Coordinates of N, CA, C and O in Angstrom, one line a residue:
M24 N 17.6 2.3 3.3 CA 15.8 1.3 2.6 C 14.8 2.4 2.0 O 14.2 1.9 1.0
S25 N 14.4 3.6 2.4 CA 13.6 4.4 0.7 C 14.2 4.4 0.1 O 13.8 5.0 -0.8
E26 N 15.7 4.6 -0.2 CA 16.1 4.5 -1.4 C 15.7 3.6 -2.8 O 15.1 3.3 -3.5
T27 N 15.3 2.4 -1.8 CA 15.2 1.1 -2.8 C 13.2 1.7 -2.6 O 12.7 1.2 -4.0
L28 N 12.5 1.9 -1.5 CA 11.3 2.4 -2.3 C 10.8 3.1 -3.9 O 10.2 3.0 -4.1
N29 N 11.9 4.0 -3.3 CA 11.7 5.1 -4.4 C 12.3 4.6 -5.7 O 11.3 5.5 -7.0
R30 N 13.2 4.5 -6.2 CA 13.1 3.7 -7.2 C 12.7 2.7 -7.8 O 12.1 2.8 -8.5
L31 N 12.0 1.5 -7.2 CA 11.1 0.9 -7.5 C 9.6 1.8 -7.5 O 8.9 1.2 -8.6
A32 N 9.2 2.9 -7.2 CA 7.9 3.5 -7.3 C 8.0 4.6 -8.2 O 7.5 4.7 -9.2
A33 N 9.5 4.9 -8.8 CA 9.9 5.3 -9.7 C 9.2 4.2 -11.2 O 9.2 4.3 -12.2
V34 N 10.3 3.6 -11.1 CA 9.8 2.3 -12.2 C 7.6 2.1 -12.2 O 7.6 1.8 -13.3
I35 N 7.4 2.0 -11.4 CA 5.8 1.8 -10.9 C 5.4 2.5 -11.4 O 4.2 3.3 -12.4
E36 N 5.9 4.0 -11.3 CA 5.1 5.1 -12.1 C 5.1 5.2 -13.6 O 4.6 5.8 -14.4
S37 N 6.5 5.0 -14.4 CA 7.2 4.2 -15.2 C 6.1 3.9 -16.6 O 6.3 4.0 -17.4
R38 N 5.6 2.9 -15.6 CA 4.5 2.1 -16.5 C 3.1 2.5 -16.8 O 2.5 1.9 -17.0
K39 N 2.4 3.1 -15.9 CA 0.9 3.9 -15.7 C 0.9 3.9 -17.1 O 1.7 4.7 -18.2
L40 N -0.1 4.2 -18.2 CA -0.1 4.2 -19.0 C -0.1 6.2 -19.7 O 0.7 6.0 -21.4
A41 N -0.4 6.5 -18.9 CA -0.3 8.3 -19.4 C 1.4 8.4 -19.7 O 1.7 8.6 -20.3
N42 N 2.0 7.3 -18.8 CA 3.9 7.9 -19.1 C 4.4 6.7 -20.2 O 5.7 6.3 -19.9
G43 N 3.4 6.0 -20.6 CA 4.0 5.1 -22.0 C 4.4 3.8 -21.5 O 4.2 2.7 -22.4
G44 N 3.5 3.4 -20.5 CA 3.5 1.5 -19.5 C 2.9 1.2 -20.8 O 1.4 1.5 -21.3
N45 N 2.8 -0.3 -21.5 CA 2.4 -1.3 -22.6 C 1.5 -2.1 -21.4 O 2.8 -3.1 -20.8
P46 N 0.6 -2.4 -21.5 CA -0.3 -3.2 -20.9 C 0.4 -5.1 -21.3 O 0.2 -5.8 -20.9
E47 N 0.5 -4.8 -22.9 CA 1.0 -6.3 -23.9 C 2.4 -6.9 -23.2 O 2.8 -7.8 -22.9
K48 N 3.1 -5.5 -22.6 CA 4.3 -5.9 -21.6 C 5.1 -5.7 -20.6 O 6.1 -6.6 -19.9
S49 N 3.8 -4.9 -20.0 CA 3.9 -5.3 -18.6 C 3.0 -5.1 -17.2 O 1.7 -4.9 -17.7
Y50 N 3.7 -5.6 -16.6 CA 2.5 -6.3 -15.7 C 1.3 -5.4 -14.6 O 0.3 -5.4 -14.3
V51 N 2.5 -4.3 -14.3 CA 1.8 -3.5 -14.1 C 1.6 -1.9 -14.8 O 0.4 -1.7 -14.5
A52 N 2.1 -2.5 -15.8 CA 1.1 -1.3 -17.0 C -0.5 -1.8 -17.2 O -1.3 -1.7 -17.3
R53 N -0.7 -3.3 -16.9 CA -1.7 -4.4 -17.4 C -2.9 -3.9 -16.1 O -3.4 -3.5 -16.7
L54 N -2.6 -3.9 -14.7 CA -3.1 -3.8 -13.7 C -3.4 -2.5 -13.0 O -4.8 -1.9 -13.6
F55 N -2.6 -1.5 -14.0 CA -2.8 0.7 -14.5 C -4.3 0.5 -15.1 O -5.1 1.2 -15.0
A56 N -4.0 0.0 -16.3 CA -5.4 -0.2 -17.7 C -6.5 -1.3 -17.1 O -7.6 -0.5 -17.0
K57 N -6.3 -2.2 -16.1 CA -7.5 -2.6 -15.0 C -8.2 -1.7 -14.7 O -9.2 -1.8 -14.4
G58 N -7.1 -0.9 -14.0 CA -8.0 0.2 -12.8 C -7.3 -0.8 -11.6 O -7.3 -1.6 -11.1
D59 N -8.5 0.6 -10.4 CA -8.4 0.3 -9.0 C -9.4 -1.0 -8.5 O -7.8 -1.7 -7.3
D60 N -9.8 -1.6 -9.1 CA -10.6 -2.7 -8.6 C -9.5 -3.4 -8.6 O -9.5 -4.5 -8.2
A61 N -8.7 -4.1 -10.0 CA -8.3 -4.9 -10.1 C -6.7 -4.7 -9.3 O -5.7 -6.3 -8.4
I62 N -6.7 -3.2 -8.7 CA -5.0 -3.7 -8.1 C -5.9 -3.5 -6.3 O -5.1 -4.3 -5.8
L63 N -7.0 -3.3 -6.5 CA -7.3 -3.6 -4.5 C -7.9 -4.7 -3.9 O -7.4 -5.4 -3.7
K64 N -8.4 -5.5 -5.5 CA -8.3 -6.9 -5.4 C -7.0 -7.9 -5.2 O -7.2 -8.7 -4.2
K65 N -6.0 -7.4 -6.3 CA -4.7 -7.8 -5.9 C -4.1 -7.6 -4.6 O -3.1 -8.9 -3.8
I66 N -4.2 -6.2 -3.5 CA -4.5 -5.6 -2.6 C -4.5 -7.4 -1.8 O -3.8 -7.7 -0.7
G67 N -5.6 -7.4 -2.1 CA -6.6 -8.0 -0.9 C -6.1 -9.7 -1.1 O -5.6 -10.7 0.4
E68 N -5.8 -9.6 -2.0 CA -5.4 -11.5 -2.3 C -4.0 -11.4 -2.1 O -3.8 -12.2 -1.0
E69 N -3.0 -10.4 -1.9 CA -1.8 -10.6 -1.2 C -1.7 -10.6 0.0 O -1.2 -10.7 0.9
A70 N -2.5 -9.3 0.6 CA -3.1 -9.4 2.2 C -3.2 -11.1 2.9 O -2.9 -11.5 3.5
T71 N -3.9 -12.1 2.5 CA -4.4 -13.2 2.5 C -3.8 -13.8 2.2 O -3.3 -14.6 3.3
E72 N -3.0 -13.8 1.4 CA -1.6 -14.8 1.2 C -0.3 -14.3 2.4 O -0.3 -15.4 3.4
T73 N -0.3 -13.3 2.7 CA 0.6 -12.4 4.1 C -0.1 -14.2 4.6 O 1.4 -13.7 6.0
V74 N -1.1 -13.1 5.7 CA -1.5 -13.8 7.0 C -1.6 -15.7 6.7 O -1.3 -16.3 7.9
M75 N -1.4 -16.3 5.8 CA -1.5 -17.5 5.8 C -0.2 -18.0 5.9 O -0.1 -18.7 6.5
A76 N 0.5 -16.7 5.3 CA 1.7 -17.7 4.8 C 2.9 -17.7 6.8 O 3.3 -18.1 7.3
A77 N 1.6 -16.5 7.6 CA 2.5 -16.1 8.8 C 1.7 -17.2 9.9 O 2.5 -17.3 10.9
K78 N 0.6 -17.5 9.3 CA 0.1 -18.9 10.4 C 0.7 -20.0 10.1 O 1.1 -20.3 10.7
D79 N 0.9 -20.4 8.5 CA 1.5 -21.4 8.0 C 3.1 -21.5 9.3 O 3.9 -22.4 10.0
A80 N 3.9 -20.1 9.6 CA 4.9 -20.5 9.4 C 4.8 -20.3 11.3 O 6.3 -21.3 11.8
R81 N 3.7 -19.9 11.7 CA 3.7 -19.7 13.3 C 3.7 -21.5 13.9 O 4.4 -21.9 14.7
I82 N 3.0 -22.4 12.7 CA 2.9 -24.2 12.9 C 4.8 -24.5 12.3 O 4.5 -25.5 13.7
D83 N 5.5 -24.0 11.4 CA 6.4 -24.8 11.1 C 7.7 -24.5 10.9 O 8.7 -24.9 10.6
G84 N 7.5 -23.2 11.6 CA 8.7 -22.0 11.5 C 9.1 -21.7 10.4 O 10.4 -20.9 11.0
D85 N 8.4 -21.7 9.7 CA 9.5 -21.6 8.4 C 9.0 -20.0 7.9 O 7.3 -19.9 7.5
V86 N 9.8 -18.7 8.5 CA 9.1 -17.4 7.8 C 9.4 -16.8 6.1 O 9.2 -15.7 5.5
S87 N 10.1 -17.7 5.4 CA 10.5 -17.0 4.8 C 9.3 -17.0 3.3 O 9.7 -16.4 2.3
K88 N 8.2 -17.7 3.7 CA 6.6 -17.2 3.0 C 6.9 -16.4 3.0 O 6.1 -15.6 2.2
V89 N 6.7 -16.0 4.5 CA 6.1 -14.4 5.3 C 6.4 -13.7 4.8 O 6.2 -12.5 3.5
L90 N 7.8 -13.6 4.5 CA 9.5 -12.7 3.5 C 8.0 -12.4 2.2 O 8.1 -11.3 1.3
Y91 N 8.6 -13.4 1.6 CA 8.2 -13.6 0.3 C 6.2 -12.6 -0.1 O 5.9 -11.7 -0.4
E92 N 6.0 -13.1 0.7 CA 4.0 -12.7 0.6 C 4.1 -11.3 0.8 O 3.8 -10.4 0.6
C93 N 4.9 -10.6 2.4 CA 5.0 -9.3 2.5 C 5.1 -8.9 0.9 O 5.1 -7.9 1.3
A94 N 6.7 -9.2 0.9 CA 7.2 -8.1 -0.3 C 6.0 -7.9 -1.8 O 6.0 -7.3 -2.3
D95 N 5.3 -9.1 -2.2 CA 4.0 -8.8 -2.9 C 3.6 -8.2 -2.4 O 2.7 -6.7 -3.0
L96 N 2.7 -7.8 -0.7 CA 1.8 -7.4 -0.8 C 2.8 -6.3 -0.2 O 2.0 -4.8 -1.6
W97 N 3.6 -5.3 0.3 CA 4.2 -4.3 -0.4 C 4.1 -3.5 -1.6 O 3.8 -2.8 -2.2
F98 N 4.6 -4.2 -3.1 CA 4.7 -4.6 -4.7 C 3.0 -3.5 -4.5 O 3.3 -2.6 -5.0
H99 N 2.7 -4.1 -4.4 CA 1.0 -3.9 -4.8 C 0.3 -3.5 -4.0 O 0.2 -1.9 -4.5
T100 N 0.9 -2.4 -2.9 CA 0.1 -1.2 -2.1 C 1.4 0.1 -2.7 O 0.3 1.1 -3.0
L101 N 2.4 -1.0 -3.7 CA 2.9 1.1 -4.0 C 2.7 0.9 -5.3 O 3.0 2.3 -5.4
V102 N 2.1 0.0 -6.6 CA 0.9 -0.1 -7.4 C -0.2 0.9 -6.8 O -0.6 2.3 -7.7
M103 N -0.5 0.2 -6.4 CA -1.9 1.8 -5.2 C -1.7 3.3 -5.3 O -2.3 4.0 -6.1
L104 N -0.7 2.4 -4.7 CA -0.3 4.3 -4.0 C 0.1 5.5 -5.2 O -0.3 6.3 -5.2
A105 N 0.7 4.6 -6.0 CA 0.7 5.5 -7.6 C -0.9 6.0 -7.8 O -0.6 6.9 -9.2
Q106 N -1.6 4.7 -8.5 CA -2.5 5.0 -9.2 C -3.6 6.0 -8.1 O -4.4 7.0 -9.1
F107 N -3.2 6.6 -6.7 CA -3.6 7.4 -7.1 C -2.7 9.0 -6.2 O -3.5 10.1 -5.3
G108 N -1.6 8.7 -7.0 CA -0.8 9.9 -7.0 C -0.4 9.8 -5.7 O 0.4 11.1 -5.7
L109 N 0.0 8.9 -5.2 CA 0.8 9.7 -4.1 C 2.5 8.2 -4.0 O 2.3 7.5 -4.8
T110 N 3.6 8.9 -2.7 CA 4.3 8.1 -2.8 C 4.9 7.1 -1.5 O 4.1 7.6 -0.3
P111 N 5.7 6.4 -1.7 CA 6.2 6.0 -0.8 C 6.4 7.2 0.4 O 6.6 6.7 1.6
Q112 N 7.5 8.1 -0.2 CA 7.7 9.3 0.8 C 6.8 10.1 1.5 O 6.9 9.5 3.0
Q113 N 5.6 9.7 1.4 CA 4.2 10.3 1.8 C 3.6 9.5 3.1 O 3.4 10.0 4.1
V114 N 4.1 8.6 2.7 CA 3.8 6.8 3.7 C 4.6 6.9 4.9 O 4.9 7.5 6.3
L115 N 5.3 6.7 4.5 CA 7.1 7.1 5.7 C 6.8 8.4 6.5 O 7.1 8.6 7.7
D116 N 6.4 9.9 5.5 CA 6.2 10.8 6.6 C 5.2 10.6 7.3 O 5.7 11.6 8.7
E117 N 4.2 9.8 6.8 CA 2.9 9.8 7.9 C 3.0 8.8 9.1 O 3.0 9.0 10.3
L118 N 3.6 7.6 8.5 CA 4.4 6.8 9.9 C 5.4 8.0 10.5 O 5.2 7.6 12.4
A119 N 6.6 9.2 10.7 CA 6.9 9.2 11.2 C 6.5 10.6 12.1 O 7.1 11.2 13.5
R120 N 5.1 11.2 11.2 CA 4.2 12.3 12.1 C 4.0 10.9 13.4 O 3.9 12.2 14.7
R121 N 3.6 10.2 13.2 CA 3.3 9.0 14.2 C 3.6 8.3 15.5 O 3.8 7.9 16.4
E122 N 4.9 9.0 14.9 CA 6.5 8.3 16.1 C 5.7 8.7 16.9 O 6.1 10.1 17.5
G123 N 6.3 7.7 18.6 CA 6.4 8.7 19.6 C 4.7 8.4 19.9 O 4.8 8.9 21.6
L124 N 4.2 8.0 19.4 CA 2.2 8.9 20.3 C 1.2 7.5 20.2 O 2.2 6.6 19.7
S125 N 0.8 7.3 21.0 CA 0.2 5.9 21.6 C -1.1 6.0 20.2 O -1.3 6.6 19.9
G126 N -0.7 4.8 20.1 CA -1.4 4.4 18.8 C -3.4 4.8 19.2 O -4.0 5.5 18.2
I127 N -3.3 4.4 20.8 CA -4.9 5.2 21.0 C -4.9 6.6 20.9 O -5.8 6.9 20.4
E128 N -4.3 6.8 21.5 CA -3.9 8.8 21.6 C -4.5 9.3 19.1 O -5.2 10.0 19.5
E129 N -3.1 8.5 19.0 CA -3.3 8.7 17.7 C -4.6 8.9 17.1 O -5.4 9.1 16.1
K130 N -4.8 7.2 17.3 CA -6.8 6.9 16.3 C -7.9 7.9 16.9 O -8.5 8.5 16.4
A131 N -7.4 8.7 18.2 CA -8.1 9.3 19.3 C -8.5 10.6 18.3 O -9.6 11.4 18.2
A132 N -7.2 11.1 18.0 CA -7.4 12.3 17.2 C -7.6 12.9 16.2 O -7.9 12.7 15.7
R133 N -7.5 10.9 14.9 CA -8.6 11.4 13.9 C -10.0 11.7 14.2 O -10.4 12.1 12.8
K134 N -9.9 10.6 15.1 CA -11.6 11.0 15.0 C -12.0 12.2 15.5 O -13.1 12.6 15.3
D135 N -11.2 13.3 16.1 CA -11.5 14.3 17.2 C -11.7 15.1 15.2 O -12.3 15.8 14.6
V136 N -10.6 14.7 14.1 CA -10.4 16.3 13.3 C -11.2 15.7 12.1 O -12.2 16.5 11.6
L137 N -11.9 14.3 11.8 CA -12.7 13.5 11.4 C -14.0 14.3 11.9 O -15.0 14.7 10.4
R138 N -14.3 14.5 13.1 CA -15.8 15.3 13.5 C -15.7 16.6 13.4 O -16.5 16.9 13.4
D139 N -14.5 17.2 13.6 CA -14.8 18.3 13.8 C -15.0 19.1 11.7 O -15.1 19.7 11.3
A140 N -14.2 18.1 11.1 CA -14.5 18.9 9.9 C -15.7 18.1 9.1 O -16.6 18.7 8.0
D141 N -16.8 17.1 9.9 CA -17.7 16.5 9.5 C -18.5 18.4 10.3 O -19.8 18.8 9.8
E142 N -18.4 19.1 11.0 CA -19.4 19.9 11.4 C -19.5 20.9 10.8 O -19.8 21.8 10.5
S143 N -17.8 21.2 10.5 CA -18.0 22.4 9.4 C -18.5 22.2 8.4 O -19.2 23.5 6.9
H144 N -18.6 21.5 7.5 CA -19.6 21.0 6.1 C -21.3 21.0 6.8 O -21.7 21.7 6.0
K145 N -21.3 20.9 7.6 CA -22.8 21.2 8.1 C -23.5 22.8 8.4 O -23.7 23.1 8.2
N146 N -22.1 23.5 8.8 CA -22.2 24.5 9.3 C -22.1 25.5 7.6 O -22.1 25.7 6.5

C-alpha cells in the first residue's frame, strides 16, 4: 500500500516548480504555482464532495462515488503534504504511533503537550 503512496508522492514532488514542474503542462505544478490557499481550497472542495458522495451512498447504496471522491481527497492531501515538506510515510508513522491508543487518551495527551509547550514559552 505505501509503495503506491510513495510513487505518487515522488511524482507530486517532481511537479514542484523548484524541481522543474511546468504549470502550463501539469495540473499539480499549477496548484503549486498558485500556492497554499489554492491547495487548501481544493482539499476543502474534495472533502465536501466526499461527504456528499457518502450521504448519497447512504440513500442509493452506490459507494463507487465515495471511492472516487475519497481518492481525489487523498490525492490533494498528498499535494498539501508536499507543499509543506511532509511525506505520506510521516503520516503512516503518526498513525502507527497512535495505534492501540484510545482516541480520547490520545487527544488528552496532545492537549498536555501543547499546554506544556505554552507554559515553557511563558517562562
